[in-house]
JSON list of C-alpha atoms and ligand atoms in Angstrom, two decimals:
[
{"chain": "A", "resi": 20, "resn": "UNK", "atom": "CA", "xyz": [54.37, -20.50, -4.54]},
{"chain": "A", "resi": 21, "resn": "UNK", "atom": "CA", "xyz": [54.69, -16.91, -6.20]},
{"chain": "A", "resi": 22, "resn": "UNK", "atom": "CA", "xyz": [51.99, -17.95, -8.60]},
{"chain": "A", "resi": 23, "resn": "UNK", "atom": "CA", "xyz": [49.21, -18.62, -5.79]},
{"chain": "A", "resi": 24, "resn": "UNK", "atom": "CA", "xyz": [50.30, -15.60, -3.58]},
{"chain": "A", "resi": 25, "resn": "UNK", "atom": "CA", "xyz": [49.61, -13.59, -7.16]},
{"chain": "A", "resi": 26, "resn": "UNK", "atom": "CA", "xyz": [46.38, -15.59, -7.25]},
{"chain": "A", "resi": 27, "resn": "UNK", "atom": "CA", "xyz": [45.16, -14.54, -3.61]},
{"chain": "A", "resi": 28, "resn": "UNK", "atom": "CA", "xyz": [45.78, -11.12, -3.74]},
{"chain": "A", "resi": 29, "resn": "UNK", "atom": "CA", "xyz": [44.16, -11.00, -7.01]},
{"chain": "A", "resi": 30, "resn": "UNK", "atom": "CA", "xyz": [41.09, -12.41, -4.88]},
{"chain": "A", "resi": 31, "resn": "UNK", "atom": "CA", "xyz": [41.07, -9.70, -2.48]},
{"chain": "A", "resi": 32, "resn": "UNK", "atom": "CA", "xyz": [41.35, -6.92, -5.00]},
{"chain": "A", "resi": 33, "resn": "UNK", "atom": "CA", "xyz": [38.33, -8.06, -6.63]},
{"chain": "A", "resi": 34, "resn": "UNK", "atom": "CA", "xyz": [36.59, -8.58, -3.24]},
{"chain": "A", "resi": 35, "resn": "UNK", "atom": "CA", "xyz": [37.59, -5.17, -2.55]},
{"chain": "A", "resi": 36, "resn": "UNK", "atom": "CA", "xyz": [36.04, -3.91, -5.70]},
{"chain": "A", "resi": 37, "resn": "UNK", "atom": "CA", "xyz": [32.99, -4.99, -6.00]},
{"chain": "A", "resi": 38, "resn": "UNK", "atom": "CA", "xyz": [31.60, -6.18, -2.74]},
{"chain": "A", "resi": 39, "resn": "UNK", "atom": "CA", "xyz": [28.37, -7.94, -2.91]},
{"chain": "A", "resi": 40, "resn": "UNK", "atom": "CA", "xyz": [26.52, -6.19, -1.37]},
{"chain": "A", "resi": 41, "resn": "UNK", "atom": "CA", "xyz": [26.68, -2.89, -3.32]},
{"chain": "A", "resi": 42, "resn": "UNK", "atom": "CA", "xyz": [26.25, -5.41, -6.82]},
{"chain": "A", "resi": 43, "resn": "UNK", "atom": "CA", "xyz": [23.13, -4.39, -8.65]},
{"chain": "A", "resi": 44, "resn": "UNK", "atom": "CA", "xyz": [20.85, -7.32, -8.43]},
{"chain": "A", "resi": 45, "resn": "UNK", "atom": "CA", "xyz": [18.84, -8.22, -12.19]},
{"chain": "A", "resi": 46, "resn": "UNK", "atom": "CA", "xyz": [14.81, -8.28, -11.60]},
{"chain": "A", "resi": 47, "resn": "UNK", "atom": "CA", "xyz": [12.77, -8.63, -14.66]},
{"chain": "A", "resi": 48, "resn": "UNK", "atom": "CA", "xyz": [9.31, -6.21, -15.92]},
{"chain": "A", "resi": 49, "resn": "UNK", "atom": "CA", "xyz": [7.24, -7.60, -17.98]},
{"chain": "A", "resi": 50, "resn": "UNK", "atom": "CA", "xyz": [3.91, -5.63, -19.15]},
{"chain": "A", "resi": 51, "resn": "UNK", "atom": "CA", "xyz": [1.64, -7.38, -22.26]},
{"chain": "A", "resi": 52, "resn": "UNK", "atom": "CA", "xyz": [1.06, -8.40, -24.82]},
{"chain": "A", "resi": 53, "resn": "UNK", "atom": "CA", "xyz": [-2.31, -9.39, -22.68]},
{"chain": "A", "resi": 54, "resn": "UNK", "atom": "CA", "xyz": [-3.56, -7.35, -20.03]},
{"chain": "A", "resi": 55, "resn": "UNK", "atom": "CA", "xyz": [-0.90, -8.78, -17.68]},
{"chain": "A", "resi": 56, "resn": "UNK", "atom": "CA", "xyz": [1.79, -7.22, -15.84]},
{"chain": "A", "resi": 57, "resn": "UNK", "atom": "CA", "xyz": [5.01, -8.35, -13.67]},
{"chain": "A", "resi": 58, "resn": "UNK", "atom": "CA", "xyz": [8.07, -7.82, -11.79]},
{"chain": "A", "resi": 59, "resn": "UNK", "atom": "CA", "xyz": [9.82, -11.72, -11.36]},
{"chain": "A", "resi": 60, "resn": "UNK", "atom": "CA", "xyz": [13.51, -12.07, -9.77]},
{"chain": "A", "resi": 61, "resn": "UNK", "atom": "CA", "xyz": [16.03, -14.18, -11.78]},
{"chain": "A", "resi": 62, "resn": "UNK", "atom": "CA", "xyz": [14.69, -17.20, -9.99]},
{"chain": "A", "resi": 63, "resn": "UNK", "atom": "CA", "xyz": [11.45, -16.02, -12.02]},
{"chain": "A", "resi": 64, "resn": "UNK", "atom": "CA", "xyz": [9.85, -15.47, -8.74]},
{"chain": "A", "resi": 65, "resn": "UNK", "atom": "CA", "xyz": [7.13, -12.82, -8.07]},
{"chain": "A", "resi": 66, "resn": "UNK", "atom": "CA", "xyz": [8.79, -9.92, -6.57]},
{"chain": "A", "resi": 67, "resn": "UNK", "atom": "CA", "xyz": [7.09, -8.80, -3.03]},
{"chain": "A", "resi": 68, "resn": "UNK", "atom": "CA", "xyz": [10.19, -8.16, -0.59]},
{"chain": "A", "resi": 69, "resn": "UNK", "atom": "CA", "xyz": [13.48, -6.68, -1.26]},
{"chain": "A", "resi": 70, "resn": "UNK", "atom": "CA", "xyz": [16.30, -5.93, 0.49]},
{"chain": "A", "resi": 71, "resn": "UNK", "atom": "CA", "xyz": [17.72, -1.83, 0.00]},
{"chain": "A", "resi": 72, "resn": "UNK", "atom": "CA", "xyz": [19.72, -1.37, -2.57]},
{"chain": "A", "resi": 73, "resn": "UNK", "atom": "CA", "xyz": [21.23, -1.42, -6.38]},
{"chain": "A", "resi": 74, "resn": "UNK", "atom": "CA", "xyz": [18.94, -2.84, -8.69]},
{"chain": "A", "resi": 75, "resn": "UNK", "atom": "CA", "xyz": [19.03, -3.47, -12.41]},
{"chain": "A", "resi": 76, "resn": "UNK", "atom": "CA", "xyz": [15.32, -3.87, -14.25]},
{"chain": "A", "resi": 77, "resn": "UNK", "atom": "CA", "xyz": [15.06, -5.05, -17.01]},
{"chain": "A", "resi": 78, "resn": "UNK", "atom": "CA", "xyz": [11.78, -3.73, -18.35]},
{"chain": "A", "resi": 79, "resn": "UNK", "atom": "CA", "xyz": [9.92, -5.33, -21.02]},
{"chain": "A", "resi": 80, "resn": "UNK", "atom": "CA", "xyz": [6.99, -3.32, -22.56]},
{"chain": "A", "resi": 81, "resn": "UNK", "atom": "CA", "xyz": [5.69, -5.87, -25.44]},
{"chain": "A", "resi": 82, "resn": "UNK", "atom": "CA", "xyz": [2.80, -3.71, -26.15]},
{"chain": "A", "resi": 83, "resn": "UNK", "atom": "CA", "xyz": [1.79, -0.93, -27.92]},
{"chain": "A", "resi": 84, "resn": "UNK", "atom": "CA", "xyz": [-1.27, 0.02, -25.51]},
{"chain": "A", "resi": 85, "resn": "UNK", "atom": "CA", "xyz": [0.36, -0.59, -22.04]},
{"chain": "A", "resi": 86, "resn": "UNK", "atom": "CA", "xyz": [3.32, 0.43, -19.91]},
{"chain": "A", "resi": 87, "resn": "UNK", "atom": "CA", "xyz": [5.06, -0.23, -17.04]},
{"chain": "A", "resi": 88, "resn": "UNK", "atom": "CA", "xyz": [5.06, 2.70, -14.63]},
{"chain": "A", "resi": 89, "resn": "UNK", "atom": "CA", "xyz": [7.10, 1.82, -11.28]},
{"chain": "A", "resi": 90, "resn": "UNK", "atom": "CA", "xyz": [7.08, 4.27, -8.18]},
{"chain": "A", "resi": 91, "resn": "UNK", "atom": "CA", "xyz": [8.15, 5.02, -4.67]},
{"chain": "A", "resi": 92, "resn": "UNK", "atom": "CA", "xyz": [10.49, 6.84, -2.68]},
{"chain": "A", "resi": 93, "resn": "UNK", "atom": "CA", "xyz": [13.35, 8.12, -5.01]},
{"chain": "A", "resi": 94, "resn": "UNK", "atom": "CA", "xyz": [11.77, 6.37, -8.23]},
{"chain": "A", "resi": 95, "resn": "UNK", "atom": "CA", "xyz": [9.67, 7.18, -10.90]},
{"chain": "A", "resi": 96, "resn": "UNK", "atom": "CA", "xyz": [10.32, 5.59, -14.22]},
{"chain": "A", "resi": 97, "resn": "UNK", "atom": "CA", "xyz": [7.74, 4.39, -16.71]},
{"chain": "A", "resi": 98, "resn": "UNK", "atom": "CA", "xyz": [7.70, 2.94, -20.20]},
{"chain": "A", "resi": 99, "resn": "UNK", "atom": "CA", "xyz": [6.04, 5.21, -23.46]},
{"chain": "A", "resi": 100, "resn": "UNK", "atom": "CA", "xyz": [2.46, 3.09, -23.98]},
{"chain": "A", "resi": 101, "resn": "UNK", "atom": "CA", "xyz": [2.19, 3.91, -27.32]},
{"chain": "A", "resi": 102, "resn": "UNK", "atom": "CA", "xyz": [5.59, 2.03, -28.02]},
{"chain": "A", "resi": 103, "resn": "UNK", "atom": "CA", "xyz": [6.86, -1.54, -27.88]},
{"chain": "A", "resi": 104, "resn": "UNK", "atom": "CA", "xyz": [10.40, -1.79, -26.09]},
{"chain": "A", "resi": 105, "resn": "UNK", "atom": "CA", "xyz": [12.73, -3.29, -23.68]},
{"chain": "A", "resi": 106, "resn": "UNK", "atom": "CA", "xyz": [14.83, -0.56, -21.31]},
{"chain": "A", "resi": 107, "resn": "UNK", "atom": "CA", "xyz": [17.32, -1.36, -18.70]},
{"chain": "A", "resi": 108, "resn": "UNK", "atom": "CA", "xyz": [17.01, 0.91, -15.28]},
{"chain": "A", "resi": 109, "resn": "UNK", "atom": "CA", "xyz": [18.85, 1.36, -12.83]},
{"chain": "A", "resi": 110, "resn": "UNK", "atom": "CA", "xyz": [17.61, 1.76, -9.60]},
{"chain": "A", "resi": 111, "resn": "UNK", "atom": "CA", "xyz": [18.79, 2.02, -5.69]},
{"chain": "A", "resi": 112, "resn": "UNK", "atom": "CA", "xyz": [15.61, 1.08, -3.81]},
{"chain": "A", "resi": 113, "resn": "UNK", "atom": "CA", "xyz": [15.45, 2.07, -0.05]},
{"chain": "A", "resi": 114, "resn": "UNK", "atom": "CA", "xyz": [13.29, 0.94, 2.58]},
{"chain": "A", "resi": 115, "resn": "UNK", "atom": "CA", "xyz": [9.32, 1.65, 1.81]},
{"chain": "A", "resi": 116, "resn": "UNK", "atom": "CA", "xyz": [6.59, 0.57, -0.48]},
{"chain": "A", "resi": 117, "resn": "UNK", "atom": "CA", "xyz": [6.44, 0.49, -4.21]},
{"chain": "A", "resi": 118, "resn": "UNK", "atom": "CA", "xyz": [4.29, 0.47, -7.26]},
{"chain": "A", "resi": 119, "resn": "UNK", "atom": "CA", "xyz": [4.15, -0.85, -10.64]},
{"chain": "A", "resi": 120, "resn": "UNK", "atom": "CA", "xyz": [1.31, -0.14, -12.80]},
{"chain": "A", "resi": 121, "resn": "UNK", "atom": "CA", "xyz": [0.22, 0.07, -16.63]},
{"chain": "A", "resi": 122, "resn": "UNK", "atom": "CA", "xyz": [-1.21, 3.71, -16.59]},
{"chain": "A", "resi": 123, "resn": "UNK", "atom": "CA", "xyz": [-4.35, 3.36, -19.20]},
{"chain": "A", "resi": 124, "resn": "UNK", "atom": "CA", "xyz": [-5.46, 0.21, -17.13]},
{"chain": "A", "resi": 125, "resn": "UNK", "atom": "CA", "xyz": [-4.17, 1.09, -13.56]},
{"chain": "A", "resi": 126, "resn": "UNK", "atom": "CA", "xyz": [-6.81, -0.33, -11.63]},
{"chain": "A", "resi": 127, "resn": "UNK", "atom": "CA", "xyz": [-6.51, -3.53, -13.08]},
{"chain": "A", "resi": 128, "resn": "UNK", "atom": "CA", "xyz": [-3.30, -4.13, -14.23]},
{"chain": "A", "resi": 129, "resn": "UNK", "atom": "CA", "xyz": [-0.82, -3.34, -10.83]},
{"chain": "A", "resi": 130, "resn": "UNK", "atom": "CA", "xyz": [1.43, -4.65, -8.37]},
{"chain": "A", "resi": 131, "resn": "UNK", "atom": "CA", "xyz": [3.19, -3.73, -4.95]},
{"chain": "A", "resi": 132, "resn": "UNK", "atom": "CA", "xyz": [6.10, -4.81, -3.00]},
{"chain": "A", "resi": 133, "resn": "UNK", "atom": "CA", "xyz": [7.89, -3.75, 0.00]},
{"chain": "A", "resi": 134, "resn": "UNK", "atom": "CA", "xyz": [11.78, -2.75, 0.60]},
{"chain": "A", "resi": 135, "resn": "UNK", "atom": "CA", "xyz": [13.47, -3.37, 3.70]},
{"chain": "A", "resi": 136, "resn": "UNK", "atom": "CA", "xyz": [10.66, -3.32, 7.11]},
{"chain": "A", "resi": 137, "resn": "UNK", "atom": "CA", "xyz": [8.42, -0.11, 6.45]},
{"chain": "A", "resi": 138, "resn": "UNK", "atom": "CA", "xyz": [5.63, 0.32, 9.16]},
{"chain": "A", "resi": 139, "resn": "UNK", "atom": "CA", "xyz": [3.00, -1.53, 8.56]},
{"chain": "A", "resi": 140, "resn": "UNK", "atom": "CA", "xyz": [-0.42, 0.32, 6.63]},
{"chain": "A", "resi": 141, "resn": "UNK", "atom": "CA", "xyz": [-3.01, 1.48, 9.21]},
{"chain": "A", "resi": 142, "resn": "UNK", "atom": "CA", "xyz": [-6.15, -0.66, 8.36]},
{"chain": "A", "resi": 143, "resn": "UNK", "atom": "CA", "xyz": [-9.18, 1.01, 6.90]},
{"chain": "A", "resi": 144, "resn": "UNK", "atom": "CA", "xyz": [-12.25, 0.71, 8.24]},
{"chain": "A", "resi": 145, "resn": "UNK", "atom": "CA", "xyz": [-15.92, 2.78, 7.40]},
{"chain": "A", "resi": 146, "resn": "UNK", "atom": "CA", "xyz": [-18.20, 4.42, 9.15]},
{"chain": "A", "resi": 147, "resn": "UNK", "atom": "CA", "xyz": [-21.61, 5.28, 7.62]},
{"chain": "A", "resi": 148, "resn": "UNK", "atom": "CA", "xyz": [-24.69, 6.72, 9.71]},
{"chain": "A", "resi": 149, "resn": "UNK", "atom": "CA", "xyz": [-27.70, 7.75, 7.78]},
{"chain": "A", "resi": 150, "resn": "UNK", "atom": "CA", "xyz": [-29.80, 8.52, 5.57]},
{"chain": "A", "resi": 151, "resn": "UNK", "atom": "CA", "xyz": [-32.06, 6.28, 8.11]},
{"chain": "A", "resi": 152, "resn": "UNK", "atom": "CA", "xyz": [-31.88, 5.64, 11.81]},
{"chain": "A", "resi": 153, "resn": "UNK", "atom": "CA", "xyz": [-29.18, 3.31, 10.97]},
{"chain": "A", "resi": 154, "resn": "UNK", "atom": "CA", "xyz": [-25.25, 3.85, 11.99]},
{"chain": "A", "resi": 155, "resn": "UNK", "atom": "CA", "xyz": [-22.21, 1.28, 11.28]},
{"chain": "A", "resi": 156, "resn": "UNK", "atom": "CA", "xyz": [-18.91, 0.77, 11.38]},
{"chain": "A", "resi": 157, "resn": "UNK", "atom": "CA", "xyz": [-17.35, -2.15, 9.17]},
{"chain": "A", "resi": 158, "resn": "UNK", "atom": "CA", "xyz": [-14.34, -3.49, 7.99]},
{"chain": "A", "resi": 159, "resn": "UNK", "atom": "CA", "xyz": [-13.83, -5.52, 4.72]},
{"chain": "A", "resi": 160, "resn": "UNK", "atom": "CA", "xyz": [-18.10, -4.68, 4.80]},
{"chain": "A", "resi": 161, "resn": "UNK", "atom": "CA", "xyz": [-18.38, -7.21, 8.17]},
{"chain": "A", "resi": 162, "resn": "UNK", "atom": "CA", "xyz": [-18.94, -5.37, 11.40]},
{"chain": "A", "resi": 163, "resn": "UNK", "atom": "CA", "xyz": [-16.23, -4.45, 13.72]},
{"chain": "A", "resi": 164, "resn": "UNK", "atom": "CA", "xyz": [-17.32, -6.22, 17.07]},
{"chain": "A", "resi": 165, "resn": "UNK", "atom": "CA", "xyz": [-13.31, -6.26, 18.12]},
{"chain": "A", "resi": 166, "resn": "UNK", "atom": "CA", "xyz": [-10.25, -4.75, 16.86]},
{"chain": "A", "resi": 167, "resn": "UNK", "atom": "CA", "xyz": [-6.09, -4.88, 17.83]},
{"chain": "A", "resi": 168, "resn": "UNK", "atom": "CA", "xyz": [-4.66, -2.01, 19.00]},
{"chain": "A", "resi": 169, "resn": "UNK", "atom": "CA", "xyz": [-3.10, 0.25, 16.37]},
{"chain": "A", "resi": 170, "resn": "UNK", "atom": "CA", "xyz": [-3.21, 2.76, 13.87]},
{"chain": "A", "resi": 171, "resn": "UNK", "atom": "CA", "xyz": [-6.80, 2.96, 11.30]},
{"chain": "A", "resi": 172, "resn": "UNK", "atom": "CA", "xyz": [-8.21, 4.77, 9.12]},
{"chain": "A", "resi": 173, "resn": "UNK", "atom": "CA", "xyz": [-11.58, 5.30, 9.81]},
{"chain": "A", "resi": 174, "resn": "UNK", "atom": "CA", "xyz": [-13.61, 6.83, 5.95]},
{"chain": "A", "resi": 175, "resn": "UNK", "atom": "CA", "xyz": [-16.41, 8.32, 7.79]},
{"chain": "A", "resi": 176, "resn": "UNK", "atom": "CA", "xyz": [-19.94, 8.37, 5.53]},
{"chain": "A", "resi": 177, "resn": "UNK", "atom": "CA", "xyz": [-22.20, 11.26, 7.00]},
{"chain": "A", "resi": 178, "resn": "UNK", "atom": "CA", "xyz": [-25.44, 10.52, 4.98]},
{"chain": "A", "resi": 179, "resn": "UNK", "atom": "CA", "xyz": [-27.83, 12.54, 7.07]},
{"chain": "A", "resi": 180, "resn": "UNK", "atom": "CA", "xyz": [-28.12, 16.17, 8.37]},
{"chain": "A", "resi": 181, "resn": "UNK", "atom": "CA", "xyz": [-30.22, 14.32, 11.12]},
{"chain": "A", "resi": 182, "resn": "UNK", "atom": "CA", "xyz": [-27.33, 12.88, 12.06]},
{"chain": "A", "resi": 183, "resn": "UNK", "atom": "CA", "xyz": [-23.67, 12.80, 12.86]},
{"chain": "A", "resi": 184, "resn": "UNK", "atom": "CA", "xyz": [-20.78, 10.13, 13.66]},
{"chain": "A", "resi": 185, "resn": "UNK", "atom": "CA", "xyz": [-19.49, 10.57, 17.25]},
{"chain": "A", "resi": 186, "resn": "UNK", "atom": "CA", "xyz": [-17.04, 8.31, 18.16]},
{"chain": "A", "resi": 187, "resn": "UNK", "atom": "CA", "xyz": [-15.47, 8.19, 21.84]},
{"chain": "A", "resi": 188, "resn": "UNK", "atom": "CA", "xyz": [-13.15, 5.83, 23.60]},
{"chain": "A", "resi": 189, "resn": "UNK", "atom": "CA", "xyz": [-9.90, 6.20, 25.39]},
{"chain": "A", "resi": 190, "resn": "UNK", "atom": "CA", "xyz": [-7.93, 8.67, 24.07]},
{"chain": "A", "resi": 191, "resn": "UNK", "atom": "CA", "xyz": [-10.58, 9.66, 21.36]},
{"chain": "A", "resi": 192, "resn": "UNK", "atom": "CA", "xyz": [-13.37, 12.14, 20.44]},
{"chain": "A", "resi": 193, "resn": "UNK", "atom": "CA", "xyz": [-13.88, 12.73, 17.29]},
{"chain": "A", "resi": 194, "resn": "UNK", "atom": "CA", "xyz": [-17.46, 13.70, 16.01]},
{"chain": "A", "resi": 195, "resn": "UNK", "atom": "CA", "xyz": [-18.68, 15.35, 12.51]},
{"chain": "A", "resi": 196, "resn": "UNK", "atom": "CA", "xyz": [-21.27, 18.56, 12.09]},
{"chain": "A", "resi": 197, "resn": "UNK", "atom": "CA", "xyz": [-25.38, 17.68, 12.22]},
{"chain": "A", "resi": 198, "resn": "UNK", "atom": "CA", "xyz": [-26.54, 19.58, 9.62]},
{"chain": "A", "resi": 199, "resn": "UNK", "atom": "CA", "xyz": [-24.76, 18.59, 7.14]},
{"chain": "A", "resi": 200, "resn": "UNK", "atom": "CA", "xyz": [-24.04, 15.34, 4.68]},
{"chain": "A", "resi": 201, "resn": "UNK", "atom": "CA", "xyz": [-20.12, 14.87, 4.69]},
{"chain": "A", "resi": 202, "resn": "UNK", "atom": "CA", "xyz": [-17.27, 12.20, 3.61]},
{"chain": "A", "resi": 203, "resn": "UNK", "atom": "CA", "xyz": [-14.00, 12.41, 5.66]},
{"chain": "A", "resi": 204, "resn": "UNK", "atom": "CA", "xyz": [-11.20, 10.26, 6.72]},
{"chain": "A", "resi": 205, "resn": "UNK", "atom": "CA", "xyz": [-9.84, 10.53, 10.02]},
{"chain": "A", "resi": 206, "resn": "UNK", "atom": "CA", "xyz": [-6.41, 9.08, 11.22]},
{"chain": "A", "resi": 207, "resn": "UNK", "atom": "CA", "xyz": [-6.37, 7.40, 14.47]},
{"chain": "A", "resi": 208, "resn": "UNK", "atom": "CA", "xyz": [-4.88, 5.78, 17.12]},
{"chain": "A", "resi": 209, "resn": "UNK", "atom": "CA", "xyz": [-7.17, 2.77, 18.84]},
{"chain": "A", "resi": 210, "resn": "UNK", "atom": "CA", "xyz": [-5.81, 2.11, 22.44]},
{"chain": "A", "resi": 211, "resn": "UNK", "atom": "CA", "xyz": [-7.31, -1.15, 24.42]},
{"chain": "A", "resi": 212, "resn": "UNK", "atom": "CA", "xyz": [-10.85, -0.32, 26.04]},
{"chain": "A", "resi": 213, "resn": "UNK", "atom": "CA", "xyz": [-14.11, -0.31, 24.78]},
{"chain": "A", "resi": 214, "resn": "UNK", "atom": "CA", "xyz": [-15.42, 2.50, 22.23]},
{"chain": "A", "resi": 215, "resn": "UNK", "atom": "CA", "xyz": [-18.78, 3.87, 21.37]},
{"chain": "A", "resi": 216, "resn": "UNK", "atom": "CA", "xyz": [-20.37, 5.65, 18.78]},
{"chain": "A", "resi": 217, "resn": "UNK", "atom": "CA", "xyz": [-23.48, 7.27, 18.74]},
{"chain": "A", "resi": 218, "resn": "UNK", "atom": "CA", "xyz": [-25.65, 10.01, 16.64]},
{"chain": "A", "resi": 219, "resn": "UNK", "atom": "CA", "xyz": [-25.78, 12.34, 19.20]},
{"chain": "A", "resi": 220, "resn": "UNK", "atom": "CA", "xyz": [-29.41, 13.63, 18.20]},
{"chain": "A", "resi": 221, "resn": "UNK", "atom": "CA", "xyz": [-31.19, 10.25, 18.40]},
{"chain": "A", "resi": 222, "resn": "UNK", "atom": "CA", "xyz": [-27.74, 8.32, 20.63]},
{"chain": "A", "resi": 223, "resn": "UNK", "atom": "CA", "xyz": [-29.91, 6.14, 22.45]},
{"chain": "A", "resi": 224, "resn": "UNK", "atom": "CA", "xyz": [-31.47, 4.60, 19.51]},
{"chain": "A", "resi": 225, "resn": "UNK", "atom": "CA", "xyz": [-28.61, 4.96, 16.67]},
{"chain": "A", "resi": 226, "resn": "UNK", "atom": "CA", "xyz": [-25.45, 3.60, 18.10]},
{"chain": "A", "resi": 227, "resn": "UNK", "atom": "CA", "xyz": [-23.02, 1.01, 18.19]},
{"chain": "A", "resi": 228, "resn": "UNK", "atom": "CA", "xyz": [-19.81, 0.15, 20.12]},
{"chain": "A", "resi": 229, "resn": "UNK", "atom": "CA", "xyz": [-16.47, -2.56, 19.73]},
{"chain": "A", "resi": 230, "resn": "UNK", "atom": "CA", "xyz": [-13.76, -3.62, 21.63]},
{"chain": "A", "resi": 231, "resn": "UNK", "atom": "CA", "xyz": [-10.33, -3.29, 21.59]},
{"chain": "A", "resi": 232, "resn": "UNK", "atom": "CA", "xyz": [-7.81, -5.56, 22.56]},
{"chain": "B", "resi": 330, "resn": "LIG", "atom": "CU1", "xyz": [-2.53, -1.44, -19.88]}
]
């Protein structure tokens, strides 16, 4: 009898002192000796959603012309290229988007997950009018005939100083210069209704519209 009351309370001490949920959690970074990079779980799952938290990494860097370079909010920890070696970080990660890249090769060699629920991306689309009588606005380089309601970013291509991009629709007006070529990105907010845009020197010819939903 004394010996299993010594055993439960025993129990909740240890409950008390490490509760799970602040226990760092292993994941595992690998970069080389190929042009391959990873962050794996200890199930050796890709990582792509975490929970907020403790983490410990356990970083791999098996070449001598990579490294592993991981950032977001509250971290930024990378790996020497020019050296082989395996670190151990520790990391709280809290609710956002991160990166892991191999700097020399970034645009190849990358990956992304999320912590926690962030808002979702807006979605990119591009608008390009000019240098002819031509004006478009595409997404993934297909046509936008309909969109959902949200947030986009709209990379507006003026290729003419014929022309300009006017877009209108509810809640929006946004237009650039005639007169001048320009590249700029503009942050908006598509409500439902329908939206047009035009070059307003020749709008009856160069012009387009979509719907959204
Ligand atoms: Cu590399």
């Amino acid at each position: 009898m004394r010996h299993r009351l010594l055993t439960a309370a025993v129990c909740v001490f240890a409950s008390l002192a490490s509760p799970a949920a602040a226990q760092a959690e292993d994941l595992f970074a690998t970069v080389g000796p190929g042009f391959t990079i990873s962050l794996r779980n200890a199930q050796g799952q890709t990582v792509t959603q975490l929970d907020p938290g403790p983490y410990r990494i356990v970083v791999r860097d098996l070449s001598d012309f990579h490294n592993f370079h991981l950032s977001g909010p509250g971290v930024d920890l990378a790996t020497d290229v020019g050296t082989v070696e395996t670190v151990t970080w520790e990391v709280t990660f809290v609710e956002g988007r991160y990166t892991f890249l191999c700097d020399p090769h970034a645009t190849q060699m990358r990956g992304a997950f999320t912590v926690g629920n962030p808002p979702s991306l807006p979605v990119r689309l591009v608008a390009t009018v000019g240098p002819r009588n031509t004006i478009t606005l595409t997404r993934n380089g297909a046509r936008v005939r309909t969109l959902g309601a949200g947030a986009y970013v709209i990379v507006v291509r003026d290729r003419s100083r014929r022309h300009n991009f006017h877009l209108t629709g509810p809640g929006v007006n946004r237009r650039t210069a005639v007169g001048r070529t320009d590249t700029v990105a503009w942050n908006v907010t598509l409500g439902a209704g329908t939206f047009r845009y035009v070059s307003d020197p020749q709008a009856k010819r160069v012009r387009g519209s979509f719907v959204v939903r």
